[in-house]
GROMACS .gro file of C-alpha atoms in nm:
model
  222
    1GLY     CA    1   0.013  -0.027  -0.005
    2GLY     CA    2   0.272   0.233   0.066
    3GLU     CA    3   0.427   0.198  -0.294
    4PHE     CA    4   0.051   0.323  -0.374
    5HIS     CA    5  -0.009   0.627  -0.134
    6SER     CA    6   0.341   0.805  -0.239
    7ARG     CA    7   0.234   0.860  -0.596
    8ALA     CA    8  -0.011   1.046  -0.709
    9GLY     CA    9  -0.077   1.155  -1.123
   10PHE     CA   10  -0.028   1.085  -1.421
   11VAL     CA   11   0.188   1.110  -1.687
   12LEU     CA   12   0.126   1.111  -2.092
   13LEU     CA   13   0.557   1.017  -2.253
   14GLY     CA   14   0.588   1.018  -2.630
   15ASN     CA   15   0.808   1.088  -2.889
   16PHE     CA   16   0.659   1.398  -3.090
   17ARG     CA   17   0.794   1.307  -3.431
   18HIS     CA   18   0.589   0.972  -3.470
   19ALA     CA   19   0.297   1.045  -3.565
   20PRO     CA   20   0.041   0.904  -3.357
   21ASN     CA   21   0.191   1.028  -3.028
   22LEU     CA   22   0.103   1.404  -3.178
   23ASP     CA   23  -0.269   1.241  -3.224
   24ALA     CA   24  -0.272   1.030  -2.863
   25PHE     CA   25  -0.124   1.427  -2.694
   26ARG     CA   26  -0.468   1.585  -2.929
   27TRP     CA   27  -0.719   1.376  -2.818
   28MET     CA   28  -0.605   1.359  -2.429
   29ARG     CA   29  -0.528   1.745  -2.438
   30ALA     CA   30  -0.894   1.797  -2.549
   31GLU     CA   31  -1.168   1.514  -2.474
   32VAL     CA   32  -0.978   1.282  -2.235
   33TRP     CA   33  -0.855   1.530  -1.985
   34PRO     CA   34  -1.195   1.757  -1.933
   35ARG     CA   35  -1.315   1.490  -1.893
   36ILE     CA   36  -1.107   1.297  -1.642
   37ARG     CA   37  -1.112   1.729  -1.505
   38ALA     CA   38  -1.493   1.665  -1.395
   39LEU     CA   39  -1.419   1.420  -1.273
   40LYS     CA   40  -1.118   1.386  -0.999
   41PRO     CA   41  -1.138   1.791  -1.031
   42ASP     CA   42  -0.708   1.817  -0.890
   43ALA     CA   43  -0.615   1.590  -1.087
   44GLU     CA   44  -0.271   1.640  -1.261
   45LEU     CA   45  -0.097   1.487  -1.570
   46HIS     CA   46   0.310   1.573  -1.664
   47SER     CA   47   0.355   1.504  -2.038
   48TYR     CA   48   0.696   1.486  -2.111
   49GLY     CA   49   0.827   1.366  -2.553
   50ALA     CA   50   1.136   1.445  -2.795
   51TYR     CA   51   1.115   1.713  -2.995
   52PRO     CA   52   0.772   1.921  -2.898
   53PRO     CA   53   0.605   2.139  -3.206
   54LYS     CA   54   0.491   2.408  -3.023
   55GLU     CA   55   0.131   2.393  -3.010
   56VAL     CA   56   0.223   2.139  -2.715
   57MET     CA   57   0.418   2.328  -2.607
   58GLU     CA   58   0.160   2.624  -2.569
   59ALA     CA   59  -0.083   2.411  -2.425
   60HIS     CA   60   0.126   2.419  -2.059
   61GLN     CA   61  -0.189   2.490  -1.906
   62PRO     CA   62  -0.119   2.380  -1.458
   63ARG     CA   63  -0.439   2.580  -1.411
   64ALA     CA   64  -0.610   2.291  -1.603
   65GLY     CA   65  -0.398   2.033  -1.392
   66PHE     CA   66  -0.198   1.989  -1.767
   67HIS     CA   67   0.197   2.012  -1.743
   68VAL     CA   68   0.397   2.016  -2.073
   69HIS     CA   69   0.747   1.987  -1.983
   70GLY     CA   70   0.904   1.904  -2.320
   71PRO     CA   71   1.164   1.585  -2.358
   72ALA     CA   72   1.296   1.445  -1.982
   73LYS     CA   73   1.608   1.346  -1.914
   74THR     CA   74   1.544   0.982  -1.822
   75LEU     CA   75   1.280   0.765  -1.717
   76ALA     CA   76   1.342   0.797  -1.465
   77GLU     CA   77   1.226   1.143  -1.396
   78VAL     CA   78   0.923   1.088  -1.589
   79PHE     CA   79   0.778   0.803  -1.344
   80GLN     CA   80   0.862   0.916  -1.023
   81GLY     CA   81   0.581   0.942  -0.867
   82ARG     CA   82   0.317   0.924  -1.068
   83ARG     CA   83   0.114   0.730  -1.014
   84VAL     CA   84  -0.092   0.581  -1.391
   85SER     CA   85   0.062   0.596  -1.685
   86LEU     CA   86  -0.148   0.664  -2.026
   87GLY     CA   87  -0.159   0.535  -2.325
   88PRO     CA   88  -0.389   0.772  -2.558
   89LEU     CA   89  -0.325   0.610  -2.834
   90ARG     CA   90  -0.551   0.528  -3.135
   91PHE     CA   91  -0.328   0.402  -3.410
   92GLY     CA   92   0.017   0.290  -3.504
   93ALA     CA   93   0.186  -0.093  -3.428
   94GLY     CA   94   0.442  -0.297  -3.327
   95ILE     CA   95   0.651  -0.265  -2.984
   96LYS     CA   96   0.451   0.000  -2.758
   97GLY     CA   97   0.798   0.173  -2.630
   98LYS     CA   98   0.579   0.392  -2.382
   99VAL     CA   99   0.419   0.104  -2.293
  100SER     CA  100   0.690  -0.117  -2.154
  101ASP     CA  101   0.934   0.213  -1.956
  102SER     CA  102   0.611   0.199  -1.756
  103TRP     CA  103   0.588  -0.173  -1.635
  104VAL     CA  104   0.931  -0.214  -1.654
  105HIS     CA  105   0.881   0.149  -1.340
  106GLY     CA  106   0.616  -0.013  -1.176
  107VAL     CA  107   0.302   0.198  -1.295
  108PRO     CA  108   0.011   0.074  -1.472
  109VAL     CA  109  -0.105   0.194  -1.825
  110ALA     CA  110  -0.471   0.311  -1.837
  111GLY     CA  111  -0.516   0.282  -2.220
  112THR     CA  112  -0.646   0.199  -2.554
  113SER     CA  113  -0.655  -0.135  -2.754
  114ILE     CA  114  -0.477  -0.041  -2.970
  115ALA     CA  115  -0.210   0.081  -2.713
  116ALA     CA  116  -0.223  -0.331  -2.570
  117GLU     CA  117  -0.173  -0.401  -3.002
  118GLY     CA  118   0.150  -0.643  -2.934
  119MET     CA  119   0.178  -0.567  -2.513
  120ARG     CA  120  -0.053  -0.851  -2.374
  121GLY     CA  121   0.059  -1.219  -2.209
  122SER     CA  122  -0.140  -1.469  -2.157
  123GLY     CA  123  -0.257  -1.324  -1.814
  124ASP     CA  124  -0.401  -1.033  -1.764
  125TRP     CA  125  -0.361  -0.709  -1.879
  126GLY     CA  126  -0.111  -0.406  -1.720
  127GLY     CA  127  -0.312  -0.140  -1.597
  128VAL     CA  128  -0.679  -0.077  -1.816
  129LEU     CA  129  -0.839  -0.039  -2.181
  130ALA     CA  130  -1.118   0.172  -2.373
  131ASP     CA  131  -1.174   0.333  -2.669
  132ASP     CA  132  -1.378   0.623  -2.657
  133ALA     CA  133  -1.245   0.938  -2.447
  134GLU     CA  134  -1.557   0.926  -2.182
  135SER     CA  135  -1.425   0.567  -2.099
  136LEU     CA  136  -1.077   0.615  -2.119
  137ALA     CA  137  -1.097   0.927  -1.861
  138ARG     CA  138  -1.324   0.656  -1.658
  139VAL     CA  139  -1.126   0.405  -1.638
  140SER     CA  140  -0.837   0.639  -1.602
  141VAL     CA  141  -0.974   0.824  -1.313
  142GLU     CA  142  -1.019   0.458  -1.107
  143LEU     CA  143  -0.684   0.294  -1.177
  144HIS     CA  144  -0.555   0.595  -1.001
  145GLU     CA  145  -0.809   0.563  -0.677
  146ARG     CA  146  -0.872   0.247  -0.625
  147GLU     CA  147  -0.566   0.118  -0.460
  148GLU     CA  148  -0.683  -0.318  -0.571
  149LEU     CA  149  -0.666  -0.262  -0.854
  150TRP     CA  150  -0.427  -0.051  -0.935
  151SER     CA  151  -0.197  -0.285  -0.691
  152GLY     CA  152  -0.327  -0.569  -0.939
  153ALA     CA  153  -0.248  -0.434  -1.282
  154VAL     CA  154   0.130  -0.331  -1.220
  155ALA     CA  155   0.238  -0.736  -1.069
  156ALA     CA  156  -0.033  -0.791  -1.457
  157GLY     CA  157   0.308  -0.615  -1.712
  158GLY     CA  158   0.523  -0.749  -1.409
  159ALA     CA  159   0.444  -1.074  -1.573
  160ILE     CA  160   0.437  -0.959  -1.901
  161LEU     CA  161   0.728  -0.818  -1.889
  162SER     CA  162   0.860  -1.200  -1.788
  163GLU     CA  163   0.635  -1.364  -2.086
  164LEU     CA  164   0.863  -1.135  -2.261
  165PHE     CA  165   1.152  -1.244  -2.146
  166SER     CA  166   1.095  -1.620  -2.203
  167GLU     CA  167   1.055  -1.538  -2.551
  168VAL     CA  168   1.392  -1.324  -2.626
  169ARG     CA  169   1.512  -1.598  -2.447
  170PHE     CA  170   1.435  -1.826  -2.725
  171GLU     CA  171   1.493  -1.581  -2.937
  172ARG     CA  172   1.840  -1.595  -2.850
  173ASP     CA  173   1.951  -1.934  -2.850
  174LEU     CA  174   1.798  -1.909  -3.198
  175LEU     CA  175   2.031  -1.680  -3.289
  176ALA     CA  176   2.298  -1.918  -3.125
  177SER     CA  177   2.191  -2.156  -3.337
  178LEU     CA  178   2.179  -2.053  -3.610
  179GLU     CA  179   2.560  -1.884  -3.578
  180GLN     CA  180   2.653  -2.273  -3.466
  181ALA     CA  181   2.555  -2.370  -3.902
  182ARG     CA  182   2.651  -2.045  -4.080
  183ALA     CA  183   2.979  -2.130  -3.889
  184THR     CA  184   3.010  -2.507  -3.996
  185ARG     CA  185   2.767  -2.492  -4.316
  186ALA     CA  186   2.913  -2.141  -4.462
  187THR     CA  187   2.649  -2.131  -4.687
  188MET     CA  188   2.612  -1.906  -4.952
  189GLY     CA  189   2.219  -1.839  -4.835
  190ASP     CA  190   2.342  -1.850  -4.412
  191ASP     CA  191   2.487  -1.415  -4.370
  192TRP     CA  192   2.161  -1.280  -4.488
  193ILE     CA  193   1.911  -1.538  -4.300
  194ARG     CA  194   2.111  -1.421  -4.014
  195GLY     CA  195   2.109  -1.021  -4.089
  196MET     CA  196   1.748  -1.024  -4.086
  197LEU     CA  197   1.739  -1.268  -3.776
  198THR     CA  198   1.931  -0.978  -3.619
  199HIS     CA  199   1.735  -0.697  -3.732
  200SER     CA  200   1.502  -0.819  -3.644
  201PHE     CA  201   1.541  -0.958  -3.289
  202SER     CA  202   1.725  -0.596  -3.163
  203ASP     CA  203   1.401  -0.389  -3.057
  204SER     CA  204   1.306  -0.705  -2.852
  205TYR     CA  205   1.745  -0.721  -2.676
  206ARG     CA  206   1.693  -0.348  -2.630
  207TYR     CA  207   1.423  -0.375  -2.470
  208PHE     CA  208   1.473  -0.579  -2.240
  209GLY     CA  209   1.766  -0.472  -2.159
  210ARG     CA  210   1.667  -0.194  -2.030
  211TRP     CA  211   1.427  -0.368  -1.812
  212LEU     CA  212   1.709  -0.636  -1.608
  213GLU     CA  213   1.832  -0.267  -1.537
  214ALA     CA  214   1.602  -0.132  -1.401
  215LYS     CA  215   1.412  -0.383  -1.217
  216ALA     CA  216   1.780  -0.458  -1.086
  217ALA     CA  217   1.720  -0.143  -0.944
  218MET     CA  218   1.355  -0.091  -0.870
  219LYS     CA  219   1.281  -0.494  -0.803
  220VAL     CA  220   0.941  -0.482  -1.073
  221PRO     CA  221   0.743  -0.669  -0.997
  222ARG     CA  222   0.727  -1.084  -1.118
   0.00000   0.00000   0.00000
């Protein structure tokens, strides 16, 4: 319970050179955040992201609880003391760095089904999901206010990271086998196959490496 009570507020993270993140910011500011504030008038949001355009920085409105910080020096700065991460993505594909980064730092995510794509395990999701502004505002506030829901979501996020770890370990073993086959057979096709697979798996290694480092320091729930 101490971890829950030592945290407060919402965080919105995303590089603004990535079109889905700019769209998510606009939607949050115009449609979702006013509804969150209607449900929780003292709610505070802190937005971070590299390459913010002028419209993003001008959206800074502390009186409405909407704080725009621009680039962050470290992810620890982004998530320190925050209770809920927001993932209001309306399009986009692939691994969602903002979701994995949140879970690594012990913060559950209130997002859309797009935010959850590619980020699911076999159990519960590490947060809450809704696809329209009113519903997303409601579940975001529920995740922020209900300790039991929040704690379960933190644990679920950690469990999904553990499953991703198992997949990465399998990929590592596969690459090792391919390398051994290349060395012993030395056929013409091995190099491009290995290169293709190495490129495909590089993002998984990168995210897993960040998770391991943070887990060692912060004891992410298993």
